[in-house]
């Protein structure tokens, strides 16, 4: 099926190649994993995970006022440009990489994980069992 050049479809990609009209249709196969986590589960994991403790296992942090500063674990540097704000559970690098985010993003970047894998690790660390239906059940901790 031929589409005009201005037509946009999420399943068809027009690729420029040599040929009679110079275009060929190419089907995309999506490898997306359906995320069944809802916002309540994400927020529960976010609030139960101590971001300073998590990031301190990758780089040393020193308290500077209400925030923590340290060397960025994602690039080489000599002066601290990496800040962690425990009140908002966010981190940010003001150096070369200019990255920032929350606990999920940090673990994704540090361990080269997908969002789901990072969420599973953080949930296990926080003592939360993910049901896969969008409901989080707190794990019973043995004392």
JSON list of C-alpha atoms in Angstrom, two decimals:
[
{"chain": "A", "resi": 1, "resn": "UNK", "atom": "CA", "xyz": [0.00, 0.00, 0.00]},
{"chain": "A", "resi": 2, "resn": "UNK", "atom": "CA", "xyz": [1.41, 3.39, -0.96]},
{"chain": "A", "resi": 3, "resn": "UNK", "atom": "CA", "xyz": [1.07, 6.39, 1.33]},
{"chain": "A", "resi": 4, "resn": "UNK", "atom": "CA", "xyz": [1.56, 10.02, 0.41]},
{"chain": "A", "resi": 5, "resn": "UNK", "atom": "CA", "xyz": [4.79, 11.52, 1.87]},
{"chain": "A", "resi": 6, "resn": "UNK", "atom": "CA", "xyz": [2.87, 13.57, 4.45]},
{"chain": "A", "resi": 7, "resn": "UNK", "atom": "CA", "xyz": [0.96, 10.57, 5.85]},
{"chain": "A", "resi": 8, "resn": "UNK", "atom": "CA", "xyz": [2.07, 9.48, 9.30]},
{"chain": "A", "resi": 9, "resn": "UNK", "atom": "CA", "xyz": [1.32, 6.12, 10.83]},
{"chain": "A", "resi": 10, "resn": "UNK", "atom": "CA", "xyz": [2.76, 4.56, 13.97]},
{"chain": "A", "resi": 11, "resn": "UNK", "atom": "CA", "xyz": [3.15, 1.17, 12.32]},
{"chain": "A", "resi": 12, "resn": "UNK", "atom": "CA", "xyz": [4.62, 2.21, 8.98]},
{"chain": "A", "resi": 13, "resn": "UNK", "atom": "CA", "xyz": [7.91, 4.01, 8.52]},
{"chain": "A", "resi": 14, "resn": "UNK", "atom": "CA", "xyz": [8.87, 5.50, 5.15]},
{"chain": "A", "resi": 15, "resn": "UNK", "atom": "CA", "xyz": [12.52, 4.78, 4.51]},
{"chain": "A", "resi": 16, "resn": "UNK", "atom": "CA", "xyz": [14.44, 6.46, 1.72]},
{"chain": "A", "resi": 17, "resn": "UNK", "atom": "CA", "xyz": [16.14, 3.90, -0.49]},
{"chain": "A", "resi": 18, "resn": "UNK", "atom": "CA", "xyz": [17.03, 3.56, -4.12]},
{"chain": "A", "resi": 19, "resn": "UNK", "atom": "CA", "xyz": [14.18, 2.36, -6.29]},
{"chain": "A", "resi": 20, "resn": "UNK", "atom": "CA", "xyz": [11.53, 3.46, -8.71]},
{"chain": "A", "resi": 21, "resn": "UNK", "atom": "CA", "xyz": [9.95, 6.07, -6.42]},
{"chain": "A", "resi": 22, "resn": "UNK", "atom": "CA", "xyz": [12.75, 6.16, -3.81]},
{"chain": "A", "resi": 23, "resn": "UNK", "atom": "CA", "xyz": [10.61, 4.99, -0.88]},
{"chain": "A", "resi": 24, "resn": "UNK", "atom": "CA", "xyz": [9.87, 1.65, 0.70]},
{"chain": "A", "resi": 25, "resn": "UNK", "atom": "CA", "xyz": [7.41, 0.89, 3.48]},
{"chain": "A", "resi": 26, "resn": "UNK", "atom": "CA", "xyz": [8.88, -0.84, 6.47]},
{"chain": "A", "resi": 27, "resn": "UNK", "atom": "CA", "xyz": [6.82, -2.38, 9.24]},
{"chain": "A", "resi": 28, "resn": "UNK", "atom": "CA", "xyz": [7.88, -1.69, 12.83]},
{"chain": "A", "resi": 29, "resn": "UNK", "atom": "CA", "xyz": [7.58, -4.40, 15.41]},
{"chain": "A", "resi": 30, "resn": "UNK", "atom": "CA", "xyz": [7.20, -2.91, 18.84]},
{"chain": "A", "resi": 31, "resn": "UNK", "atom": "CA", "xyz": [9.18, -4.58, 21.63]},
{"chain": "A", "resi": 32, "resn": "UNK", "atom": "CA", "xyz": [7.49, -2.57, 24.34]},
{"chain": "A", "resi": 33, "resn": "UNK", "atom": "CA", "xyz": [6.75, -4.31, 27.60]},
{"chain": "A", "resi": 34, "resn": "UNK", "atom": "CA", "xyz": [3.37, -3.42, 28.95]},
{"chain": "A", "resi": 35, "resn": "UNK", "atom": "CA", "xyz": [3.81, -1.81, 32.33]},
{"chain": "A", "resi": 36, "resn": "UNK", "atom": "CA", "xyz": [1.10, -2.90, 34.73]},
{"chain": "A", "resi": 37, "resn": "UNK", "atom": "CA", "xyz": [2.34, -0.75, 37.59]},
{"chain": "A", "resi": 38, "resn": "UNK", "atom": "CA", "xyz": [0.07, 2.09, 38.52]},
{"chain": "A", "resi": 39, "resn": "UNK", "atom": "CA", "xyz": [1.06, 5.41, 40.03]},
{"chain": "A", "resi": 40, "resn": "UNK", "atom": "CA", "xyz": [0.24, 4.26, 43.57]},
{"chain": "A", "resi": 41, "resn": "UNK", "atom": "CA", "xyz": [2.81, 1.44, 43.34]},
{"chain": "A", "resi": 42, "resn": "UNK", "atom": "CA", "xyz": [5.45, 3.76, 41.92]},
{"chain": "A", "resi": 43, "resn": "UNK", "atom": "CA", "xyz": [4.81, 6.32, 44.64]},
{"chain": "A", "resi": 44, "resn": "UNK", "atom": "CA", "xyz": [4.95, 3.67, 47.37]},
{"chain": "A", "resi": 45, "resn": "UNK", "atom": "CA", "xyz": [8.34, 2.46, 46.11]},
{"chain": "A", "resi": 46, "resn": "UNK", "atom": "CA", "xyz": [9.56, 6.05, 45.78]},
{"chain": "A", "resi": 47, "resn": "UNK", "atom": "CA", "xyz": [8.59, 6.95, 49.35]},
{"chain": "A", "resi": 48, "resn": "UNK", "atom": "CA", "xyz": [9.96, 3.74, 50.88]},
{"chain": "A", "resi": 49, "resn": "UNK", "atom": "CA", "xyz": [13.35, 4.00, 49.17]},
{"chain": "A", "resi": 50, "resn": "UNK", "atom": "CA", "xyz": [15.93, 6.23, 50.82]},
{"chain": "A", "resi": 51, "resn": "UNK", "atom": "CA", "xyz": [17.54, 7.95, 47.83]},
{"chain": "A", "resi": 52, "resn": "UNK", "atom": "CA", "xyz": [20.62, 9.03, 49.80]},
{"chain": "A", "resi": 53, "resn": "UNK", "atom": "CA", "xyz": [21.29, 5.45, 50.95]},
{"chain": "A", "resi": 54, "resn": "UNK", "atom": "CA", "xyz": [20.79, 4.10, 47.41]},
{"chain": "A", "resi": 55, "resn": "UNK", "atom": "CA", "xyz": [23.10, 6.62, 45.74]},
{"chain": "A", "resi": 56, "resn": "UNK", "atom": "CA", "xyz": [25.67, 6.37, 48.55]},
{"chain": "A", "resi": 57, "resn": "UNK", "atom": "CA", "xyz": [26.24, 2.75, 47.56]},
{"chain": "A", "resi": 58, "resn": "UNK", "atom": "CA", "xyz": [27.52, 4.02, 44.15]},
{"chain": "A", "resi": 59, "resn": "UNK", "atom": "CA", "xyz": [29.37, 7.21, 45.13]},
{"chain": "A", "resi": 60, "resn": "UNK", "atom": "CA", "xyz": [30.32, 8.98, 48.35]},
{"chain": "A", "resi": 61, "resn": "UNK", "atom": "CA", "xyz": [28.05, 11.86, 49.33]},
{"chain": "A", "resi": 62, "resn": "UNK", "atom": "CA", "xyz": [28.65, 14.70, 51.78]},
{"chain": "A", "resi": 63, "resn": "UNK", "atom": "CA", "xyz": [25.91, 16.78, 53.34]},
{"chain": "A", "resi": 64, "resn": "UNK", "atom": "CA", "xyz": [25.80, 20.41, 52.17]},
{"chain": "A", "resi": 65, "resn": "UNK", "atom": "CA", "xyz": [22.91, 22.13, 53.90]},
{"chain": "A", "resi": 66, "resn": "UNK", "atom": "CA", "xyz": [19.72, 20.15, 53.35]},
{"chain": "A", "resi": 67, "resn": "UNK", "atom": "CA", "xyz": [21.16, 18.45, 50.25]},
{"chain": "A", "resi": 68, "resn": "UNK", "atom": "CA", "xyz": [23.99, 16.04, 49.58]},
{"chain": "A", "resi": 69, "resn": "UNK", "atom": "CA", "xyz": [26.83, 16.58, 47.10]},
{"chain": "A", "resi": 70, "resn": "UNK", "atom": "CA", "xyz": [29.34, 14.24, 45.54]},
{"chain": "A", "resi": 71, "resn": "UNK", "atom": "CA", "xyz": [31.15, 13.19, 42.39]},
{"chain": "A", "resi": 72, "resn": "UNK", "atom": "CA", "xyz": [28.90, 12.03, 39.59]},
{"chain": "A", "resi": 73, "resn": "UNK", "atom": "CA", "xyz": [29.05, 8.25, 39.11]},
{"chain": "A", "resi": 74, "resn": "UNK", "atom": "CA", "xyz": [28.30, 8.58, 35.39]},
{"chain": "A", "resi": 75, "resn": "UNK", "atom": "CA", "xyz": [31.34, 10.58, 34.25]},
{"chain": "A", "resi": 76, "resn": "UNK", "atom": "CA", "xyz": [34.86, 11.51, 35.38]},
{"chain": "A", "resi": 77, "resn": "UNK", "atom": "CA", "xyz": [35.20, 14.72, 37.34]},
{"chain": "A", "resi": 78, "resn": "UNK", "atom": "CA", "xyz": [37.35, 16.27, 40.05]},
{"chain": "A", "resi": 79, "resn": "UNK", "atom": "CA", "xyz": [34.91, 18.68, 41.71]},
{"chain": "A", "resi": 80, "resn": "UNK", "atom": "CA", "xyz": [31.49, 17.59, 43.01]},
{"chain": "A", "resi": 81, "resn": "UNK", "atom": "CA", "xyz": [28.65, 18.49, 40.67]},
{"chain": "A", "resi": 82, "resn": "UNK", "atom": "CA", "xyz": [26.20, 15.74, 41.66]},
{"chain": "A", "resi": 83, "resn": "UNK", "atom": "CA", "xyz": [23.44, 16.77, 44.11]},
{"chain": "A", "resi": 84, "resn": "UNK", "atom": "CA", "xyz": [20.81, 14.71, 45.88]},
{"chain": "A", "resi": 85, "resn": "UNK", "atom": "CA", "xyz": [17.74, 16.25, 47.50]},
{"chain": "A", "resi": 86, "resn": "UNK", "atom": "CA", "xyz": [16.23, 13.81, 50.03]},
{"chain": "A", "resi": 87, "resn": "UNK", "atom": "CA", "xyz": [13.14, 15.98, 50.57]},
{"chain": "A", "resi": 88, "resn": "UNK", "atom": "CA", "xyz": [11.99, 15.62, 46.97]},
{"chain": "A", "resi": 89, "resn": "UNK", "atom": "CA", "xyz": [13.78, 12.28, 46.34]},
{"chain": "A", "resi": 90, "resn": "UNK", "atom": "CA", "xyz": [15.47, 13.70, 43.23]},
{"chain": "A", "resi": 91, "resn": "UNK", "atom": "CA", "xyz": [19.08, 13.80, 42.01]},
{"chain": "A", "resi": 92, "resn": "UNK", "atom": "CA", "xyz": [20.79, 16.00, 39.45]},
{"chain": "A", "resi": 93, "resn": "UNK", "atom": "CA", "xyz": [24.24, 16.30, 37.88]},
{"chain": "A", "resi": 94, "resn": "UNK", "atom": "CA", "xyz": [25.27, 19.83, 36.97]},
{"chain": "A", "resi": 95, "resn": "UNK", "atom": "CA", "xyz": [28.46, 18.58, 35.29]},
{"chain": "A", "resi": 96, "resn": "UNK", "atom": "CA", "xyz": [29.12, 17.04, 31.90]},
{"chain": "A", "resi": 97, "resn": "UNK", "atom": "CA", "xyz": [26.25, 14.57, 31.73]},
{"chain": "A", "resi": 98, "resn": "UNK", "atom": "CA", "xyz": [23.44, 16.93, 32.84]},
{"chain": "A", "resi": 99, "resn": "UNK", "atom": "CA", "xyz": [21.35, 13.96, 33.97]},
{"chain": "A", "resi": 100, "resn": "UNK", "atom": "CA", "xyz": [18.71, 13.96, 36.68]},
{"chain": "A", "resi": 101, "resn": "UNK", "atom": "CA", "xyz": [15.73, 12.04, 37.96]},
{"chain": "A", "resi": 102, "resn": "UNK", "atom": "CA", "xyz": [14.35, 9.92, 40.76]},
{"chain": "A", "resi": 103, "resn": "UNK", "atom": "CA", "xyz": [15.32, 6.55, 42.26]},
{"chain": "A", "resi": 104, "resn": "UNK", "atom": "CA", "xyz": [14.02, 4.65, 39.23]},
{"chain": "A", "resi": 105, "resn": "UNK", "atom": "CA", "xyz": [16.02, 6.71, 36.75]},
{"chain": "A", "resi": 106, "resn": "UNK", "atom": "CA", "xyz": [19.19, 6.45, 38.85]},
{"chain": "A", "resi": 107, "resn": "UNK", "atom": "CA", "xyz": [19.05, 2.66, 39.07]},
{"chain": "A", "resi": 108, "resn": "UNK", "atom": "CA", "xyz": [18.17, 2.39, 35.36]},
{"chain": "A", "resi": 109, "resn": "UNK", "atom": "CA", "xyz": [21.22, 4.45, 34.43]},
{"chain": "A", "resi": 110, "resn": "UNK", "atom": "CA", "xyz": [23.64, 3.00, 37.00]},
{"chain": "A", "resi": 111, "resn": "UNK", "atom": "CA", "xyz": [22.84, -0.66, 36.30]},
{"chain": "A", "resi": 112, "resn": "UNK", "atom": "CA", "xyz": [21.69, -0.38, 32.65]},
{"chain": "A", "resi": 113, "resn": "UNK", "atom": "CA", "xyz": [18.22, -1.71, 33.50]},
{"chain": "A", "resi": 114, "resn": "UNK", "atom": "CA", "xyz": [14.76, -1.19, 32.09]},
{"chain": "A", "resi": 115, "resn": "UNK", "atom": "CA", "xyz": [12.15, 0.62, 34.19]},
{"chain": "A", "resi": 116, "resn": "UNK", "atom": "CA", "xyz": [10.42, -2.64, 35.16]},
{"chain": "A", "resi": 117, "resn": "UNK", "atom": "CA", "xyz": [13.69, -4.27, 36.26]},
{"chain": "A", "resi": 118, "resn": "UNK", "atom": "CA", "xyz": [14.63, -1.21, 38.31]},
{"chain": "A", "resi": 119, "resn": "UNK", "atom": "CA", "xyz": [11.16, -1.11, 39.89]},
{"chain": "A", "resi": 120, "resn": "UNK", "atom": "CA", "xyz": [11.39, -4.81, 40.83]},
{"chain": "A", "resi": 121, "resn": "UNK", "atom": "CA", "xyz": [14.79, -4.33, 42.47]},
{"chain": "A", "resi": 122, "resn": "UNK", "atom": "CA", "xyz": [13.67, -1.25, 44.38]},
{"chain": "A", "resi": 123, "resn": "UNK", "atom": "CA", "xyz": [10.45, -2.96, 45.49]},
{"chain": "A", "resi": 124, "resn": "UNK", "atom": "CA", "xyz": [12.42, -5.93, 46.78]},
{"chain": "A", "resi": 125, "resn": "UNK", "atom": "CA", "xyz": [14.79, -3.60, 48.59]},
{"chain": "A", "resi": 126, "resn": "UNK", "atom": "CA", "xyz": [11.88, -1.68, 50.16]},
{"chain": "A", "resi": 127, "resn": "UNK", "atom": "CA", "xyz": [10.02, -4.84, 51.21]},
{"chain": "A", "resi": 128, "resn": "UNK", "atom": "CA", "xyz": [7.14, -4.41, 48.77]},
{"chain": "A", "resi": 129, "resn": "UNK", "atom": "CA", "xyz": [5.68, -7.26, 46.72]},
{"chain": "A", "resi": 130, "resn": "UNK", "atom": "CA", "xyz": [4.44, -6.25, 43.29]},
{"chain": "A", "resi": 131, "resn": "UNK", "atom": "CA", "xyz": [1.30, -8.17, 42.33]},
{"chain": "A", "resi": 132, "resn": "UNK", "atom": "CA", "xyz": [1.36, -7.37, 38.61]},
{"chain": "A", "resi": 133, "resn": "UNK", "atom": "CA", "xyz": [-2.25, -6.16, 38.76]},
{"chain": "A", "resi": 134, "resn": "UNK", "atom": "CA", "xyz": [-1.45, -2.62, 39.77]},
{"chain": "A", "resi": 135, "resn": "UNK", "atom": "CA", "xyz": [-1.77, -3.30, 43.51]},
{"chain": "A", "resi": 136, "resn": "UNK", "atom": "CA", "xyz": [1.24, -3.35, 45.79]},
{"chain": "A", "resi": 137, "resn": "UNK", "atom": "CA", "xyz": [1.25, -5.63, 48.78]},
{"chain": "A", "resi": 138, "resn": "UNK", "atom": "CA", "xyz": [3.69, -4.93, 51.54]},
{"chain": "A", "resi": 139, "resn": "UNK", "atom": "CA", "xyz": [5.82, -7.97, 52.27]},
{"chain": "A", "resi": 140, "resn": "UNK", "atom": "CA", "xyz": [5.69, -9.35, 55.75]},
{"chain": "A", "resi": 141, "resn": "UNK", "atom": "CA", "xyz": [9.14, -8.92, 57.23]},
{"chain": "A", "resi": 142, "resn": "UNK", "atom": "CA", "xyz": [10.38, -11.65, 59.49]},
{"chain": "A", "resi": 143, "resn": "UNK", "atom": "CA", "xyz": [11.84, -10.22, 62.66]}
]
